[in-house]
Coordinates of C-alpha atoms in Angstrom, one line a residue:
Chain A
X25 CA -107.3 99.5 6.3
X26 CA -107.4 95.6 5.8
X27 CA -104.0 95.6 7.8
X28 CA -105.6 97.6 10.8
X29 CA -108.7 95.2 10.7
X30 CA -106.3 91.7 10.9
X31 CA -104.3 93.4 13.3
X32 CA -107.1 93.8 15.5
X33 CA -109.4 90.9 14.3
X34 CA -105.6 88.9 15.6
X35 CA -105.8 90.7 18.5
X36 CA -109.0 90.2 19.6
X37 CA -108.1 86.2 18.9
X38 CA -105.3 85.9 20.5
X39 CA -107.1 88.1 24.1
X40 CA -109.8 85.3 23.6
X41 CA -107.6 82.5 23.5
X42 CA -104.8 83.9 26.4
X43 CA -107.0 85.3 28.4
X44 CA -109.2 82.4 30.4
X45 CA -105.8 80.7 30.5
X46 CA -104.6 83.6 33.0
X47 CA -107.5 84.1 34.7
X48 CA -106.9 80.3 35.6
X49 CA -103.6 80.7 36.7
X50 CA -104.6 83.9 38.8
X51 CA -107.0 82.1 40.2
X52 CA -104.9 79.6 41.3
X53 CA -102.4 81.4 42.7
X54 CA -105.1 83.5 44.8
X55 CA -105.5 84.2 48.3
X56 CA -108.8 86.3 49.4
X57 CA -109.8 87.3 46.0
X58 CA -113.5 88.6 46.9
X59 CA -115.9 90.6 45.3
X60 CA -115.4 93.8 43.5
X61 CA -111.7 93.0 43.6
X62 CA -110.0 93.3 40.1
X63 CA -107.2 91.0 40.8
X64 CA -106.5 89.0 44.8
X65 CA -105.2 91.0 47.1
X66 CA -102.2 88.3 47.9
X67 CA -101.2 85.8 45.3
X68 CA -99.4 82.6 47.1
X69 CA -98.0 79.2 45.7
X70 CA -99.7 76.8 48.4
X71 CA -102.3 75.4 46.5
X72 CA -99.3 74.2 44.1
X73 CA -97.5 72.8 46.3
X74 CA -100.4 71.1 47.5
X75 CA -99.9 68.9 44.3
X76 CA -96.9 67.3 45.5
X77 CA -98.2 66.7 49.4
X78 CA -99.2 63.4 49.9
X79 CA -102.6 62.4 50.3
X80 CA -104.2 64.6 47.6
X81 CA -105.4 63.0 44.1
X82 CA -104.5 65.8 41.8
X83 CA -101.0 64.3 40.9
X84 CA -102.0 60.9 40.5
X85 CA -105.2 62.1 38.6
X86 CA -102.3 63.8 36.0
X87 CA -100.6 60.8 36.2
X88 CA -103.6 58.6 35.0
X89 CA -105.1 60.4 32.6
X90 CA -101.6 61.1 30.7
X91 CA -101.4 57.3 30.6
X92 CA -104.7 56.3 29.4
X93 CA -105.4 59.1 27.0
X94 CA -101.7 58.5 25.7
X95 CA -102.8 54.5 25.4
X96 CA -106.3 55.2 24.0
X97 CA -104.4 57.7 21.8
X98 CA -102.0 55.2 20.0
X99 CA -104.2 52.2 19.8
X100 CA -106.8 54.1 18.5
X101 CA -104.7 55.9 15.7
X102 CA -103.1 52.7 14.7
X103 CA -106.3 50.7 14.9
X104 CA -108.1 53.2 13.1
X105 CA -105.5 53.4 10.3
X106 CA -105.8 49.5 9.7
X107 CA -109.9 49.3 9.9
X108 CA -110.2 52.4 8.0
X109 CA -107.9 50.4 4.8
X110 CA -109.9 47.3 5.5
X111 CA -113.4 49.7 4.8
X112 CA -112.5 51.3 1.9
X113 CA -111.3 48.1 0.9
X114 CA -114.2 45.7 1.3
X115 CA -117.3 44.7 -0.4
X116 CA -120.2 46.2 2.6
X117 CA -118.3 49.7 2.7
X118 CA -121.9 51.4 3.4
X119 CA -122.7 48.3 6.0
X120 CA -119.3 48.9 7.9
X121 CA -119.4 53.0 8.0
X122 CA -123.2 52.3 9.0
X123 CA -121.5 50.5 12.3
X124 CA -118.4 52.8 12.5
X125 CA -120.7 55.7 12.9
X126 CA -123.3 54.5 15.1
X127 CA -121.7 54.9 18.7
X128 CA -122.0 58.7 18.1
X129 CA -125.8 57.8 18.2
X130 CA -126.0 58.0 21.8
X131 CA -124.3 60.5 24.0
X132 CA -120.7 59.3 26.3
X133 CA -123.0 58.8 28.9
X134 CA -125.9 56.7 27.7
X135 CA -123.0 54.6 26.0
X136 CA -121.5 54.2 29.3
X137 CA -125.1 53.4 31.0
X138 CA -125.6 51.0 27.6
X139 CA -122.6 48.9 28.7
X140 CA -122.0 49.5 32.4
X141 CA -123.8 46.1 32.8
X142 CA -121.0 44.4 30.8
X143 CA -118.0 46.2 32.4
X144 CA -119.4 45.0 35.4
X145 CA -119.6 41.4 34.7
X146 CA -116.3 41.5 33.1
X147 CA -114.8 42.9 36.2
X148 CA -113.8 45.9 34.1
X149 CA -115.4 48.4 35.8
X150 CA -113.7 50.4 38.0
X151 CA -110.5 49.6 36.4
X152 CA -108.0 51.2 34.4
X153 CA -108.4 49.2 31.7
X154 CA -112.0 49.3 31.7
X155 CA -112.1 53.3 31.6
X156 CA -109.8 52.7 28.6
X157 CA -111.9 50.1 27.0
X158 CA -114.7 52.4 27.5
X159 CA -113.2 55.3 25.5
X160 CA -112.2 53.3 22.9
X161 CA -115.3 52.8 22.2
X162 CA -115.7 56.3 21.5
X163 CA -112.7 57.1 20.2
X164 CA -111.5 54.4 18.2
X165 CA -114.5 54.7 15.7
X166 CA -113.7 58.7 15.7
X167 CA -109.9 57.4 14.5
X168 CA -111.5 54.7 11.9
X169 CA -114.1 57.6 10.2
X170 CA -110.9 60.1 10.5
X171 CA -108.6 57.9 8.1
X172 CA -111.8 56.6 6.1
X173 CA -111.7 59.8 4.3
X174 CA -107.7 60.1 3.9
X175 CA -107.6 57.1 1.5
X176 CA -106.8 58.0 -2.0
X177 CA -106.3 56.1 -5.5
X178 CA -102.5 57.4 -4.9
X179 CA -102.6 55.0 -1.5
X180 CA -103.7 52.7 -4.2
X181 CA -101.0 52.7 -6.3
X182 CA -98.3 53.0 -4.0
X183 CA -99.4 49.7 -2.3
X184 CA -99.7 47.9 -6.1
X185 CA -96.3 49.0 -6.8
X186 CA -95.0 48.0 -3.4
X187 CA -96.6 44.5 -4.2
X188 CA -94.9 44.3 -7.3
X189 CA -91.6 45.0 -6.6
X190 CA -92.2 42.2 -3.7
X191 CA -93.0 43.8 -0.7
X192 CA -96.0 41.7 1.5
X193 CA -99.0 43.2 2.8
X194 CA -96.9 43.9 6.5
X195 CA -94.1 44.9 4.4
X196 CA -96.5 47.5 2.7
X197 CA -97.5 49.1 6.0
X198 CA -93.9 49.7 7.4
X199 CA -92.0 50.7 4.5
X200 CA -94.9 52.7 2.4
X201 CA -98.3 53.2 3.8
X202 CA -97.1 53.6 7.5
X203 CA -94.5 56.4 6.8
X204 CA -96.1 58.1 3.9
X205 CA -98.9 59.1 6.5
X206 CA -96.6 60.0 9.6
X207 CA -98.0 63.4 9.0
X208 CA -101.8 62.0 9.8
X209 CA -101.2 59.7 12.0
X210 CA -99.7 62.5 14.9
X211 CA -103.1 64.7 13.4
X212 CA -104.6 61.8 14.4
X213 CA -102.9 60.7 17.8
X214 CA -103.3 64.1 18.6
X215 CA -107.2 64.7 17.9
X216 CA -107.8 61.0 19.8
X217 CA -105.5 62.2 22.9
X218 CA -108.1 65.4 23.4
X219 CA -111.0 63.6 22.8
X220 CA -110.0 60.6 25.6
X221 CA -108.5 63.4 28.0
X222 CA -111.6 65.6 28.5
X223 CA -113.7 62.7 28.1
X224 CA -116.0 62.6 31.2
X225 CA -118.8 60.8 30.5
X226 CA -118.4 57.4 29.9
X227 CA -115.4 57.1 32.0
X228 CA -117.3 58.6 35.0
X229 CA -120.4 55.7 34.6
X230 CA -117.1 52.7 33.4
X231 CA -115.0 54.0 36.5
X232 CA -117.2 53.9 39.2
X233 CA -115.3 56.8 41.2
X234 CA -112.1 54.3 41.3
X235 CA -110.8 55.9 38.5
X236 CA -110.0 59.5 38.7
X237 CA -109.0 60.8 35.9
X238 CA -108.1 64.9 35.7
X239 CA -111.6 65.8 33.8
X240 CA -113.5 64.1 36.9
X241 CA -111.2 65.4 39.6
X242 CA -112.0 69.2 37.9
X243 CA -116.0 68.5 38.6
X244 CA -115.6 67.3 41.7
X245 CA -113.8 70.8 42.3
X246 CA -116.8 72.4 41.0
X247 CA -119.3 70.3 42.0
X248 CA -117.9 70.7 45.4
X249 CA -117.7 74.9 44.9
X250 CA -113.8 74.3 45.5
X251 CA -113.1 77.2 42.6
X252 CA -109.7 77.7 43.8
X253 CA -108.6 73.8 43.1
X254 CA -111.0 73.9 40.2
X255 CA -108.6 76.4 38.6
X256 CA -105.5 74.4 40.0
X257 CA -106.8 70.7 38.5
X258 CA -107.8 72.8 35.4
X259 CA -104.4 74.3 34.8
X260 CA -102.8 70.9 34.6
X261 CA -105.4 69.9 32.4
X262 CA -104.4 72.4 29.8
X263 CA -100.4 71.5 29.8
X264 CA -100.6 68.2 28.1
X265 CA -102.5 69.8 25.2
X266 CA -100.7 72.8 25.1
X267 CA -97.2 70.8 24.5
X268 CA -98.9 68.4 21.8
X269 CA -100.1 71.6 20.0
X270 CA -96.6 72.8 20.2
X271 CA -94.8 69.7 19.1
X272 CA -97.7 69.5 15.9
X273 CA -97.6 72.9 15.6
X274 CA -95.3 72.0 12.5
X275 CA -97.8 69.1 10.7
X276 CA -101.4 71.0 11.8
X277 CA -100.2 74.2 10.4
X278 CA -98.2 73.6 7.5
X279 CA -97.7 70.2 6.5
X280 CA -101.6 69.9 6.0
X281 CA -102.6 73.1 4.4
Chain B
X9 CA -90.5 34.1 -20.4
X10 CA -94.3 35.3 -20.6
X11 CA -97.2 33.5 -21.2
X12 CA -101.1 33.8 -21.1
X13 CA -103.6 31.6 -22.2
X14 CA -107.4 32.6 -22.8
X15 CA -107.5 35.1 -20.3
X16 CA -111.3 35.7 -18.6
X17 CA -112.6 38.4 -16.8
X18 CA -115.9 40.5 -16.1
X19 CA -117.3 43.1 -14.0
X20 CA -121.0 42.3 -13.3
X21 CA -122.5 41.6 -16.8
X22 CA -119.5 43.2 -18.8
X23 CA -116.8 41.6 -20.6
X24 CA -113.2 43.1 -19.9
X25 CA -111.1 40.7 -21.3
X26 CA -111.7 38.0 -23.8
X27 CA -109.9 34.8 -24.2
X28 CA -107.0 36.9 -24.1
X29 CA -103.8 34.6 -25.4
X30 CA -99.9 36.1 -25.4
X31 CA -96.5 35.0 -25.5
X32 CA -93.5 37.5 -24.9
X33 CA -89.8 36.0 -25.1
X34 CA -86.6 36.8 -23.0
X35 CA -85.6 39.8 -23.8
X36 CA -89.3 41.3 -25.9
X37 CA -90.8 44.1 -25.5
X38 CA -94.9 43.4 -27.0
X39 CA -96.2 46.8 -27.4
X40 CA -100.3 46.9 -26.9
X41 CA -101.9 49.7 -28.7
X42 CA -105.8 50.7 -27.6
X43 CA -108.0 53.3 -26.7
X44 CA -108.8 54.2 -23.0
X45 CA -111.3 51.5 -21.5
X46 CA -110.9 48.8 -23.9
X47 CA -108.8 47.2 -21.1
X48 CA -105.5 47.0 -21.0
X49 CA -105.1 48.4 -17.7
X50 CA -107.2 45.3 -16.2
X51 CA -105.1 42.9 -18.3
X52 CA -101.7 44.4 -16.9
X53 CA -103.2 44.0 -13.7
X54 CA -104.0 40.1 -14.0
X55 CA -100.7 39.6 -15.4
X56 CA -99.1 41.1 -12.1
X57 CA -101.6 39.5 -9.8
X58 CA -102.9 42.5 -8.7
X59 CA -106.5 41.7 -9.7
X60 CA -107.6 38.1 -10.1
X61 CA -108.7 36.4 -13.1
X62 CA -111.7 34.4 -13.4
X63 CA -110.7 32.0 -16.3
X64 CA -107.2 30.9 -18.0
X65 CA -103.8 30.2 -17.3
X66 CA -100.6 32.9 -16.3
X67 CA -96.9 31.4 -17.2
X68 CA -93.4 32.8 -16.3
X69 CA -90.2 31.1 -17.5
X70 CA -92.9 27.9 -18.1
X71 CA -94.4 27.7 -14.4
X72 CA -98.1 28.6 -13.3
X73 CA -98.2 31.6 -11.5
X74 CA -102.0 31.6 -11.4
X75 CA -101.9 31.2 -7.1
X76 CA -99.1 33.2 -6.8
X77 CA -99.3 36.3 -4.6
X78 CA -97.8 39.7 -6.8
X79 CA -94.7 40.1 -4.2
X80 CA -93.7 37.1 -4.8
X81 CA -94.3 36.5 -9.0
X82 CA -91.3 39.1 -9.5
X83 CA -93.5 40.8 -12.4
X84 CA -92.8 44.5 -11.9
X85 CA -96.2 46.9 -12.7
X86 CA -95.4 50.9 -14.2
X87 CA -98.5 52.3 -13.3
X88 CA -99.1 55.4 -15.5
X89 CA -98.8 58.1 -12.6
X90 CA -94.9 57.9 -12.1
X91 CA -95.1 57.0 -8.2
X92 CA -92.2 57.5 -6.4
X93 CA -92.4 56.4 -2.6
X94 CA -93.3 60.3 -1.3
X95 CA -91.0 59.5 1.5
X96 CA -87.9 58.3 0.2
X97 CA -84.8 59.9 -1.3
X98 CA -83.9 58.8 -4.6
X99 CA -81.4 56.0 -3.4
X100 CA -83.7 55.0 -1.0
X101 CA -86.7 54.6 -3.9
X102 CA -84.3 52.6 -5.7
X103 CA -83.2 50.2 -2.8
X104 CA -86.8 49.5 -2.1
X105 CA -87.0 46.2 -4.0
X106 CA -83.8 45.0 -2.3
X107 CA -84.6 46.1 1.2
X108 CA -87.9 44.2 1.2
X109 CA -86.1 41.1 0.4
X110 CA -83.7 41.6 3.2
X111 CA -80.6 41.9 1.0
X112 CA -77.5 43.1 3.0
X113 CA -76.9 46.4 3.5
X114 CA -73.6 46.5 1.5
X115 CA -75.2 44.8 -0.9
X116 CA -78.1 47.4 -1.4
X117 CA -75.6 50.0 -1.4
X118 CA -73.3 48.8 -4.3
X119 CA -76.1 48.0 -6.5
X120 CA -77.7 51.0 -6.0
X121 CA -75.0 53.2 -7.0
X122 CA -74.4 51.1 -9.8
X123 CA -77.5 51.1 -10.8
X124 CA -77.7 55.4 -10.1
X125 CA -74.5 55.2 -12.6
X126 CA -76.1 53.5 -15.1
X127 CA -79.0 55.6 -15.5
X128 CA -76.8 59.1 -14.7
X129 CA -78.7 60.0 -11.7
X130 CA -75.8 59.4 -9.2
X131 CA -76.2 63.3 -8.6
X132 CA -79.3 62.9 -7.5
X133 CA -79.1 60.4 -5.3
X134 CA -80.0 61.8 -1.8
X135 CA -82.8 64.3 -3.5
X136 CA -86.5 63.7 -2.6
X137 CA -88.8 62.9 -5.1
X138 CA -90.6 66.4 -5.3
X139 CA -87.3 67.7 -6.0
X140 CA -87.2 65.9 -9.5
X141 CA -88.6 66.9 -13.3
X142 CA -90.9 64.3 -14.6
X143 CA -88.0 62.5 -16.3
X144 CA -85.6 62.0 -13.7
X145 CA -88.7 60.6 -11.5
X146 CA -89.4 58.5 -14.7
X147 CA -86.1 56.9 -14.8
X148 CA -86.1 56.4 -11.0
X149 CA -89.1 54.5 -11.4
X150 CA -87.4 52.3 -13.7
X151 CA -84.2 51.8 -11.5
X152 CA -86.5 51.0 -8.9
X153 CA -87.9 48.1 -11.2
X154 CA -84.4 47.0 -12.7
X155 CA -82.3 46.4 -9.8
X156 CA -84.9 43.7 -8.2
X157 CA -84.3 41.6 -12.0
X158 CA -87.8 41.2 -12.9
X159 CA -89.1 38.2 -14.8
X160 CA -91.4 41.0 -16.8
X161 CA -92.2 44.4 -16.6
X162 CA -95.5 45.0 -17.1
X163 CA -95.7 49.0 -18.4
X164 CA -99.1 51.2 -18.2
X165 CA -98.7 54.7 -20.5
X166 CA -95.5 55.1 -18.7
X167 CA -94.8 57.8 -20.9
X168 CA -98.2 59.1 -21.1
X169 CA -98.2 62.0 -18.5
X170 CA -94.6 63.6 -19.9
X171 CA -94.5 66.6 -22.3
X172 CA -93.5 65.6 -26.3
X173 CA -89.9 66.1 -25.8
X174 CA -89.6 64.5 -22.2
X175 CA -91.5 61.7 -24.0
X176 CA -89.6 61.1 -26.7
X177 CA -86.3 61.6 -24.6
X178 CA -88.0 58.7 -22.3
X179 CA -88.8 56.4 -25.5
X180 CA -85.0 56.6 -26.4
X181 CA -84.4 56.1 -23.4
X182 CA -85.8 52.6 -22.9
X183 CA -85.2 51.7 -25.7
X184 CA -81.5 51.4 -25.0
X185 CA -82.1 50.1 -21.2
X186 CA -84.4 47.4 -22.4
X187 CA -81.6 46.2 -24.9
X188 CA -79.1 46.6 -21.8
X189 CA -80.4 45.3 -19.0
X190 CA -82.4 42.7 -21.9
X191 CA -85.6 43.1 -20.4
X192 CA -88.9 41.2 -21.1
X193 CA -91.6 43.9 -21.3
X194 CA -95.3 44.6 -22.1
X195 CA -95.9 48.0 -22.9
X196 CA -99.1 49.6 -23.3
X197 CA -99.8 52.6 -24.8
X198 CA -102.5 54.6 -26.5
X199 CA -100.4 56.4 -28.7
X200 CA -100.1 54.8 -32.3
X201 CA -96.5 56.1 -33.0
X202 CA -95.4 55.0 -29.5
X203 CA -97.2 51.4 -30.3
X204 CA -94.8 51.2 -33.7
X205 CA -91.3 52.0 -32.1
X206 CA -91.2 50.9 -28.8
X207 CA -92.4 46.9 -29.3
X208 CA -90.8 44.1 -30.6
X209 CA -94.1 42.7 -31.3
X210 CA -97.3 45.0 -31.9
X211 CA -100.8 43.8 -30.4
X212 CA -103.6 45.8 -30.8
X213 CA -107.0 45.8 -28.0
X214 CA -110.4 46.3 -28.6
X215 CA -113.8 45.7 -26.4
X216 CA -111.3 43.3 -24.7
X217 CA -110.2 40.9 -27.3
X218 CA -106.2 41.1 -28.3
X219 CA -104.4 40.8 -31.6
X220 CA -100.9 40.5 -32.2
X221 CA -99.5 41.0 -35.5
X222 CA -96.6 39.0 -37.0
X223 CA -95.0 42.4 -38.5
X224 CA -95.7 46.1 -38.2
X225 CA -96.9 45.9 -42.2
X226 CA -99.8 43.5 -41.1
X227 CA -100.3 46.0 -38.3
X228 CA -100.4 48.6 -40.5
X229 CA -102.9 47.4 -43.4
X230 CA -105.4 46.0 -40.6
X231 CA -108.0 48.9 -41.0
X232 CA -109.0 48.7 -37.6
X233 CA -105.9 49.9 -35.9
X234 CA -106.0 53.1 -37.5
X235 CA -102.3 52.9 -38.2
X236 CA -103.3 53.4 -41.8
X237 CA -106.0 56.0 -41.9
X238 CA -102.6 58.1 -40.1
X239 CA -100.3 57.3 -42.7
X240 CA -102.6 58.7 -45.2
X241 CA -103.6 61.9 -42.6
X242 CA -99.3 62.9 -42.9
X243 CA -99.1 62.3 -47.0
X244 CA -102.2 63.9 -47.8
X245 CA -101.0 66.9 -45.4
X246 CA -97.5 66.9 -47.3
X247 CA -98.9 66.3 -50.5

């Protein structure tokens, strides 16, 4: 009976989870799909290839976002890893988590609106790195509270023994603390890389329509009522994800549990 | 050579450590008996540079180590938890203390399997830590402290998490690699029989003041080690 039930229960899951991704590529693939039509009468490939014709944004869109979630993503990780040790560490823990937490106050967008003013003046709106800047702001506090709570009296004591036997404190990071927590900082990469690529917000107010990233090209789709390149941009959106879950597949499944 | 000289230290309003005085010689082992908390740990620590002392004076071989960072006052600290480096194979563990002082590979190599000869682990040498019973990571840990040469090495329980006859396999054990490798030691323990066999000297810690015994007689008929209520505990019982 319990068999039955998790056979079903997995079923049910895994329909939930496949099917929206189908109905995605359908869509995309569709030609004169009108109501009451199950499935598109004709099913073509010319809104792909669209994606490599010149002159269209999708591409480049990919392109960008896969480079400033991927940069978010590591600087983040690794300057989260480093903050979090110097929290646990000091004297004003409460004082610092206090700050750490309070950019989650305000919603991406108010943020964005909060320091719009200052991208500006900087010349940093608009710009690549601005957008980037602008997510970390986000993101790199979401990395700092993520490690904040890996820290252990066993970190401890590897680092005292490291220190004894005469490593120094860089030493300590790239022979110890570094590759004892390989396994949390890809968790970590990974979780930051989601958060900055459907991150639509604040890069939306930082990048001033200069910088399309995937997520804004998708609700300009929508917003536009372009469904059928909603569903294109949205499948492209999903392969970056979808590898990273396979490649962590490994660490998010096993090596944590 | 170890010295320490009226060692200070507080938290908030509490004493930890008292005008704590020592002296170990080339080659000693002084064994500190005490009960959990009286603090022993915190002295190890101060002695290693690990925590920082408030007053007092810290001497190896006759210089001041007081400003001395712990990577470079080559005092070696046992915590009790026997940590191997999670990530590293046994050789690996053991070339630690080489490799962060940029010895040449060859080098590492040669000592290392000398060093995996001496303490019959050579079998083990490309296994992970997990794979390991508690003594075999025991005696990696002290590998991992031997090869680098220590001035002192500073031991916390070591022993204190292994089961009776890993323990007492473990005592033996050092015993015969602190005669070999002629290694200045403070060992701390909380276990009285431990305290008497393992030391050259015998201290023993209370509410952070430190006494050390000329003999293990004097350390005996001092009433406030215990050492004697025991002795009377085992002949009444045989009696």
């Amino acid at each position: 009976m319990f068999k039955i039930f998790k056979i079903i229960l997995l079923t049910f899951l895994g329909t939930m989870c496949i099917v929206p991704i189908i109905y995605l590529l359908i869509f995309s693939l569709a030609e004169n799909w009108f109501y009451p039509q199950i499935l598109p009468s004709n099913l073509t490939w010319k809104h792909w290839k669209y994606i490599t014709q010149s002159g269209n944004n999708l591409l480049s869109g990919f392109i960008l976002s896969l480079f400033i979630s991927t940069s978010v993503g590591l600087v983040s990780t690794f300057a989260g890893f480093i903050t979090s040790r110097f929290i646990i560490k000091s004297k004003n823990k409460q004082t610092w988590l206090f700050l750490t937490y309070l950019p989650f106050v305000f919603s991406p967008v108010i943020l964005g609106i909060s320091v719009f003013v200052i991208f500006l003046k900087l010349n940093l709106a608009g710009t690549f790195i601005g957008v980037s800047l602008a997510q970390l702001l986000i993101i790199y506090p979401f990395a700092t509270l993520f490690f904040v709570g890996f820290w252990n009296n066993k970190h401890k004591q590897l680092e005292e023994i490291a220190k004894t036997m005469g490593a120094n404190s860089f030493q300590v990071y790239q022979y110890v603390l570094i590759p004892a927590s390989t396994g949390m900082l890809m968790v970590c990469f990974f979780q930051s890389f989601l958060l900055s690529w459907f991150e639509y917000g604040l890069s939306s107010r930082i990048g001033i329509g200069k910088v399309k990233t995937l997520t804004i090209i998708v609700f300009q789709y929508i917003n536009e009522s372009n469904s059928i390149y909603a569903a294109l941009a949205c499948c492209l959106i999903i392969i970056p994800p979808t590898v990273l879950l396979i490649l962590n597949k490994r660490i998010l499944f096993r090596k944590i549990a | 050579m170890l010295k320490a000289d009226f060692i200070y230290k507080s938290y908030h309003q509490d004493k930890v450590l008292d005008n704590i005085s020592l002296e170990i010689a080339k080659g000693e082992t002084l064994c500190i008996l005490g009960k959990s908390g009286c603090g022993k740990t915190t002295l190890l620590k101060i002695l290693s540079g690990l925590e920082t002392l408030e007053k007092g004076n810290i001497f190896v071989n006759n210089k001041s180590v007081n400003l001395i960072p712990p990577h470079l006052r080559n005092i070696v600290y046992l915590s009790q938890e026997t940590l191997l480096f999670p990530h590293l194979s046994v050789f690996e563990n053991i070339a630690f203390g080489l490799k962060v002082r940029k010895v040449n590979n060859l080098e590492i190599v040669n000592s290392v399997n000398e060093m995996l000869m001496k303490l019959d682990l050579s079998e083990h040498s490309s296994k992970m830590p997990h794979q390991l019973s508690g003594g075999q990571q025991q005696r990696v840990s002290f590998g991992r402290a031997l090869i680098i040469n220590p001035s002192v090495l500073l031991l916390d329980e070591p022993f204190g998490k292994l089961d009776s006859d890993t323990r007492k396999q473990m005592q033996e054990f050092y015993r015969i690699i602190s005669q070999k490798f002629s290694i200045t030691s403070l060992f701390v323990t909380h276990d009285l029989k431990e305290a008497m066999t393992m030391g050259d000297k015998i201290g023993f810690m209370k509410n952070g003041h430190l006494k050390i015994y000329p003999s293990v007689k004097d350390f005996m008929e001092d009433s406030e080690t215990g050492a004697s209520k025991e002795r009377d505990f085992w002949t009444n019982l045989i009696d």
